[in-house]
Amino acid sequence: MAFNILVTDDSETMRAVIKKTVTMSGVPVGEFHEAANGKEALAVLAGTWIDVILSDINMPEMGGMELLKKVSEDEDLRKIPLIFITTEASDARKEEARKLGVAGYVKKPFQPETIKAILYEVLEKAYAHRLEEKPDEKAVEESDF
């Protein structure tokens, strides 16, 4: 029931802060993956199971908006919720992101509670069935472990 999370930001420090914040929030994390821009994020997505993407907007080489556009155009990737964590707060940018299908939007600087609330809301919408899964105790008892 743990989630694989891709943190995409050109600042290594910010990636570390986001990972620590998510860990402290209590969200069950399987693995964290990192990318310094949208191009690297697409490479991670090509070879790794990711449940949610946390991304900055302003990055070199390929920014978050272009990443969101590429993800939304791909049949398999569009199912992965993308949350922007960014200093970019203009209404026009938010509207553009909304039209492209962004799942959530957090403005930097942020409070850990904000990340937790948005992450839980997005994960609940996208993966409610996984959050509600409980192991079948009888199946566990009958297994060969």
Coordinates of N, CA and C in Angstrom, one line a residue:
M1 N 0.8 -1.2 0.0 CA 0.0 0.0 0.0 C 0.9 1.3 0.0
A2 N 2.2 1.1 -0.1 CA 3.0 2.3 -0.2 C 3.1 2.9 -1.6
F3 N 3.4 4.1 -1.7 CA 3.4 4.9 -2.9 C 4.8 5.2 -3.4
N4 N 5.0 5.0 -4.7 CA 6.3 5.5 -5.3 C 6.1 6.9 -5.7
I5 N 7.0 7.8 -5.3 CA 6.8 9.2 -5.5 C 8.0 9.7 -6.3
L6 N 7.8 10.5 -7.4 CA 8.8 11.1 -8.2 C 8.8 12.6 -7.8
V7 N 10.0 13.1 -7.3 CA 10.1 14.5 -6.9 C 11.0 15.1 -8.0
T8 N 10.4 16.1 -8.7 CA 11.1 16.7 -9.8 C 11.3 18.2 -9.5
D9 N 12.6 18.6 -9.3 CA 12.9 20.0 -9.0 C 14.4 20.2 -9.4
D10 N 14.7 21.3 -9.9 CA 16.1 21.5 -10.3 C 17.0 21.8 -9.1
S11 N 16.4 22.1 -7.9 CA 17.2 22.3 -6.7 C 17.2 21.0 -5.9
E12 N 18.5 20.5 -5.7 CA 18.7 19.3 -4.9 C 18.2 19.5 -3.5
T13 N 18.4 20.7 -3.0 CA 18.0 21.0 -1.6 C 16.5 20.9 -1.5
M14 N 15.8 21.5 -2.5 CA 14.3 21.5 -2.4 C 13.8 20.1 -2.6
R15 N 14.4 19.2 -3.4 CA 14.0 17.8 -3.5 C 14.1 17.2 -2.1
A16 N 15.2 17.4 -1.4 CA 15.4 16.8 -0.1 C 14.3 17.3 0.9
V17 N 14.0 18.6 0.9 CA 13.0 19.2 1.7 C 11.6 18.6 1.5
I18 N 11.3 18.4 0.2 CA 10.0 17.8 -0.2 C 9.9 16.4 0.3
K19 N 11.0 15.6 0.1 CA 11.0 14.2 0.5 C 10.9 14.1 2.0
K20 N 11.6 15.0 2.7 CA 11.5 14.9 4.2 C 10.1 15.3 4.7
T21 N 9.5 16.3 4.0 CA 8.1 16.7 4.4 C 7.1 15.6 4.1
V22 N 7.2 15.0 3.0 CA 6.3 13.9 2.6 C 6.5 12.7 3.7
T23 N 7.7 12.4 4.0 CA 8.0 11.4 5.0 C 7.4 11.7 6.3
M24 N 7.5 13.0 6.8 CA 7.0 13.4 8.0 C 5.4 13.4 8.0
S25 N 4.9 13.6 6.8 CA 3.4 13.7 6.7 C 2.7 12.4 7.0
G26 N 3.4 11.3 7.0 CA 2.8 10.0 7.3 C 2.3 9.2 6.0
V27 N 2.5 9.8 4.9 CA 2.1 9.1 3.6 C 3.0 7.9 3.5
P28 N 2.4 6.7 3.3 CA 3.2 5.5 3.1 C 4.0 5.6 1.8
V29 N 5.3 5.7 1.9 CA 6.2 5.8 0.8 C 6.9 4.5 0.5
G30 N 6.8 4.0 -0.7 CA 7.6 2.8 -1.1 C 9.0 3.2 -1.4
E31 N 9.1 4.1 -2.5 CA 10.4 4.6 -2.9 C 10.2 6.0 -3.4
F32 N 11.2 6.8 -3.2 CA 11.3 8.1 -3.7 C 12.2 8.0 -5.0
H33 N 11.9 8.7 -6.0 CA 12.7 8.8 -7.2 C 12.9 10.3 -7.4
E34 N 14.0 10.7 -8.0 CA 14.3 12.2 -8.2 C 14.6 12.5 -9.6
A35 N 14.3 13.7 -10.0 CA 14.7 14.2 -11.3 C 14.9 15.7 -11.2
A36 N 15.9 16.2 -12.0 CA 16.2 17.6 -11.9 C 15.5 18.5 -12.9
N37 N 14.7 17.8 -13.8 CA 13.9 18.5 -14.8 C 12.9 17.6 -15.4
G38 N 12.1 18.1 -16.3 CA 11.1 17.3 -16.9 C 11.6 16.2 -17.8
K39 N 12.7 16.4 -18.4 CA 13.3 15.4 -19.3 C 13.8 14.2 -18.5
E40 N 14.4 14.5 -17.4 CA 14.9 13.4 -16.5 C 13.6 12.7 -15.9
A41 N 12.6 13.4 -15.6 CA 11.4 12.8 -15.0 C 10.8 11.8 -16.0
L42 N 10.7 12.2 -17.3 CA 10.2 11.3 -18.3 C 11.0 10.0 -18.4
A43 N 12.3 10.2 -18.3 CA 13.2 9.0 -18.3 C 12.9 8.1 -17.1
V44 N 12.7 8.6 -15.9 CA 12.3 7.8 -14.8 C 10.9 7.2 -15.0
L45 N 10.0 7.9 -15.5 CA 8.7 7.4 -15.8 C 8.7 6.3 -16.8
A46 N 9.6 6.3 -17.7 CA 9.7 5.3 -18.8 C 10.1 3.9 -18.2
G47 N 10.8 3.9 -17.1 CA 11.3 2.6 -16.6 C 10.9 2.3 -15.1
T48 N 10.1 3.1 -14.5 CA 9.8 2.9 -13.1 C 8.3 3.1 -12.8
W49 N 7.7 2.3 -11.9 CA 6.4 2.5 -11.5 C 6.3 3.7 -10.6
I50 N 5.5 4.7 -10.9 CA 5.4 5.9 -10.1 C 3.9 6.1 -9.9
D51 N 3.6 6.4 -8.6 CA 2.2 6.6 -8.2 C 1.8 8.1 -8.2
V52 N 2.7 9.0 -8.0 CA 2.4 10.4 -8.0 C 3.7 11.2 -8.2
I53 N 3.5 12.3 -9.0 CA 4.6 13.2 -9.3 C 4.5 14.5 -8.6
L54 N 5.5 14.9 -7.9 CA 5.6 16.2 -7.3 C 6.6 17.0 -8.1
S55 N 6.2 18.1 -8.7 CA 7.1 18.8 -9.6 C 7.1 20.3 -9.5
D56 N 8.2 20.9 -9.7 CA 8.4 22.4 -9.8 C 7.9 22.7 -11.2
I57 N 7.6 24.0 -11.5 CA 7.2 24.4 -12.8 C 8.5 25.0 -13.5
N58 N 9.2 25.8 -12.9 CA 10.4 26.5 -13.5 C 11.6 25.7 -13.4
M59 N 12.0 25.0 -14.4 CA 13.3 24.2 -14.4 C 13.9 24.3 -15.8
P60 N 15.3 24.1 -15.8 CA 15.9 24.2 -17.1 C 15.6 22.9 -18.0
E61 N 15.9 23.0 -19.2 CA 15.8 21.9 -20.2 C 14.3 21.6 -20.5
M62 N 13.5 21.2 -19.5 CA 12.1 20.9 -19.7 C 11.4 21.3 -18.3
G63 N 10.6 22.3 -18.4 CA 9.9 22.7 -17.2 C 8.7 21.8 -16.8
G64 N 8.0 22.2 -15.7 CA 6.9 21.4 -15.3 C 5.7 21.4 -16.2
M65 N 5.4 22.6 -16.8 CA 4.3 22.6 -17.7 C 4.4 21.7 -18.9
E66 N 5.6 21.7 -19.4 CA 5.9 20.8 -20.6 C 5.8 19.3 -20.1
L67 N 6.3 19.1 -18.9 CA 6.2 17.7 -18.4 C 4.8 17.3 -18.2
L68 N 4.0 18.2 -17.6 CA 2.5 17.9 -17.4 C 1.8 17.7 -18.8
K69 N 2.2 18.4 -19.8 CA 1.6 18.3 -21.1 C 2.0 16.9 -21.7
K70 N 3.3 16.5 -21.6 CA 3.7 15.2 -22.1 C 3.0 14.1 -21.3
V71 N 2.9 14.2 -20.0 CA 2.3 13.2 -19.2 C 0.8 13.0 -19.6
S72 N 0.1 14.2 -19.8 CA -1.3 14.2 -20.1 C -1.6 13.6 -21.5
E73 N -0.6 13.7 -22.4 CA -0.8 13.1 -23.8 C -0.5 11.6 -23.9
D74 N 0.1 11.1 -22.8 CA 0.4 9.6 -22.9 C -0.7 8.8 -22.2
E75 N -1.1 7.8 -22.9 CA -2.2 7.0 -22.4 C -2.0 6.4 -21.0
D76 N -0.8 5.9 -20.8 CA -0.5 5.3 -19.5 C -0.1 6.3 -18.4
L77 N 0.7 7.3 -18.8 CA 1.2 8.3 -17.8 C 0.1 9.2 -17.3
R78 N -0.9 9.5 -18.1 CA -2.0 10.4 -17.7 C -2.7 10.0 -16.5
K79 N -2.6 8.7 -16.1 CA -3.3 8.2 -14.9 C -2.5 8.6 -13.6
I80 N -1.3 9.0 -13.8 CA -0.4 9.4 -12.6 C -0.7 10.9 -12.3
P81 N -1.2 11.1 -11.0 CA -1.5 12.5 -10.6 C -0.2 13.3 -10.5
L82 N -0.2 14.5 -11.0 CA 0.9 15.4 -10.9 C 0.5 16.6 -10.0
I83 N 1.3 16.9 -9.0 CA 1.1 18.0 -8.1 C 2.3 19.0 -8.3
F84 N 1.9 20.3 -8.6 CA 3.0 21.3 -8.7 C 3.3 21.8 -7.3
I85 N 4.6 21.9 -7.0 CA 5.1 22.6 -5.8 C 6.0 23.6 -6.3
T86 N 5.6 24.9 -6.3 CA 6.3 25.9 -7.1 C 6.2 27.3 -6.5
T87 N 7.0 28.2 -6.9 CA 6.9 29.6 -6.5 C 6.0 30.4 -7.5
E88 N 5.7 29.7 -8.6 CA 4.8 30.3 -9.6 C 3.4 30.3 -9.1
A89 N 2.8 31.5 -8.9 CA 1.5 31.6 -8.3 C 0.5 32.4 -9.1
S90 N 0.9 32.8 -10.3 CA 0.0 33.6 -11.1 C -1.3 32.8 -11.5
D91 N -2.4 33.6 -11.5 CA -3.7 32.9 -11.8 C -3.7 32.3 -13.2
A92 N -3.0 33.0 -14.2 CA -2.9 32.5 -15.5 C -2.2 31.1 -15.6
R93 N -1.1 31.0 -14.8 CA -0.3 29.8 -14.8 C -1.1 28.7 -14.1
K94 N -1.8 29.0 -13.0 CA -2.7 28.0 -12.4 C -3.8 27.5 -13.3
E95 N -4.4 28.4 -14.0 CA -5.4 28.0 -15.0 C -4.9 27.2 -16.1
E96 N -3.7 27.5 -16.6 CA -3.1 26.7 -17.6 C -2.8 25.3 -17.1
A97 N -2.3 25.2 -15.9 CA -2.1 23.9 -15.2 C -3.4 23.1 -15.1
R98 N -4.4 23.8 -14.6 CA -5.7 23.1 -14.4 C -6.2 22.6 -15.7
K99 N -6.1 23.3 -16.8 CA -6.6 22.9 -18.1 C -5.8 21.6 -18.6
L100 N -4.5 21.6 -18.2 CA -3.7 20.4 -18.6 C -3.9 19.2 -17.7
G101 N -4.7 19.4 -16.6 CA -5.0 18.3 -15.8 C -4.2 18.1 -14.5
V102 N -3.6 19.2 -14.0 CA -2.8 19.1 -12.8 C -3.7 18.6 -11.6
A103 N -3.2 17.8 -10.8 CA -4.0 17.2 -9.7 C -4.0 18.1 -8.4
G104 N -3.0 18.9 -8.3 CA -2.9 19.8 -7.1 C -1.8 20.8 -7.3
Y105 N -1.8 21.9 -6.4 CA -1.0 23.0 -6.6 C -0.6 23.5 -5.2
V106 N 0.7 23.5 -4.9 CA 1.2 24.0 -3.7 C 2.2 25.1 -3.9
K107 N 2.0 26.3 -3.3 CA 2.9 27.4 -3.5 C 4.1 27.4 -2.5
K108 N 5.3 27.6 -3.0 CA 6.5 27.7 -2.1 C 6.5 29.1 -1.6
P109 N 7.0 29.4 -0.4 CA 7.3 28.4 0.6 C 6.0 27.8 1.1
F110 N 6.1 26.5 1.6 CA 4.9 25.8 2.0 C 5.1 25.3 3.5
Q111 N 3.9 25.0 4.1 CA 3.9 24.4 5.4 C 3.8 22.9 5.2
P112 N 4.4 22.1 6.0 CA 4.3 20.6 5.9 C 2.8 20.2 5.8
E113 N 2.0 20.8 6.6 CA 0.5 20.5 6.6 C -0.1 20.7 5.3
T114 N 0.3 21.7 4.5 CA -0.2 21.9 3.2 C 0.1 20.8 2.2
I115 N 1.4 20.3 2.2 CA 1.8 19.2 1.4 C 1.0 18.0 1.8
K116 N 0.9 17.7 3.1 CA 0.2 16.5 3.6 C -1.3 16.5 3.1
A117 N -2.0 17.7 3.3 CA -3.4 17.8 2.9 C -3.6 17.6 1.4
I118 N -2.8 18.2 0.6 CA -2.9 18.1 -0.9 C -2.6 16.7 -1.3
L119 N -1.5 16.1 -0.8 CA -1.1 14.8 -1.2 C -2.1 13.7 -0.8
Y120 N -2.7 13.8 0.4 CA -3.7 12.9 0.8 C -5.0 13.0 -0.1
E121 N -5.3 14.3 -0.3 CA -6.5 14.5 -1.2 C -6.3 13.9 -2.6
V122 N -5.2 14.1 -3.2 CA -4.9 13.6 -4.5 C -4.8 12.1 -4.5
L123 N -4.1 11.6 -3.6 CA -3.9 10.1 -3.5 C -5.3 9.4 -3.2
E124 N -6.1 10.0 -2.4 CA -7.4 9.4 -2.1 C -8.3 9.4 -3.4
K125 N -8.2 10.5 -4.2 CA -9.0 10.5 -5.4 C -8.5 9.5 -6.4
A126 N -7.2 9.4 -6.6 CA -6.6 8.5 -7.6 C -6.5 7.1 -7.2
Y127 N -6.4 6.8 -5.9 CA -6.1 5.5 -5.4 C -6.9 5.0 -4.2
A128 N -8.2 5.5 -4.1 CA -9.0 5.2 -3.0 C -9.1 3.7 -2.7
H129 N -9.1 2.9 -3.8 CA -9.2 1.4 -3.7 C -7.9 0.9 -3.0
R130 N -6.8 1.5 -3.2 CA -5.5 1.0 -2.6 C -5.5 1.4 -1.1
L131 N -6.0 2.6 -0.8 CA -6.0 3.1 0.6 C -6.9 2.3 1.5
E132 N -7.9 1.7 0.9 CA -8.9 0.9 1.6 C -8.6 -0.5 1.7
E133 N -7.6 -1.0 0.9 CA -7.3 -2.4 0.9 C -6.8 -2.9 2.3
K134 N -7.3 -4.0 2.7 CA -6.8 -4.6 3.9 C -6.4 -6.1 3.5
P135 N -5.3 -6.6 4.1 CA -4.9 -7.9 3.8 C -6.0 -8.9 4.2
D136 N -6.2 -9.9 3.4 CA -7.1 -11.0 3.7 C -6.4 -11.9 4.7
E137 N -6.9 -11.8 6.0 CA -6.3 -12.5 7.0 C -6.3 -14.0 6.8
K138 N -7.3 -14.6 6.3 CA -7.4 -16.0 6.0 C -6.4 -16.4 5.0
A139 N -6.2 -15.6 3.9 CA -5.2 -15.9 2.9 C -3.8 -15.9 3.5
V140 N -3.6 -14.9 4.4 CA -2.3 -14.8 5.0 C -2.0 -16.1 5.9
E141 N -3.0 -16.5 6.6 CA -2.9 -17.7 7.5 C -2.6 -18.9 6.6
E142 N -3.2 -19.0 5.4 CA -3.0 -20.2 4.6 C -1.8 -20.1 3.7
S143 N -1.0 -19.1 3.7 CA 0.1 -19.0 2.9 C 1.3 -19.8 3.4
D144 N 2.3 -20.0 2.6 CA 3.4 -20.8 3.0 C 4.6 -20.1 3.6
F145 N 4.3 -18.9 4.2 CA 5.4 -18.1 4.9 C 5.8 -18.7 6.2

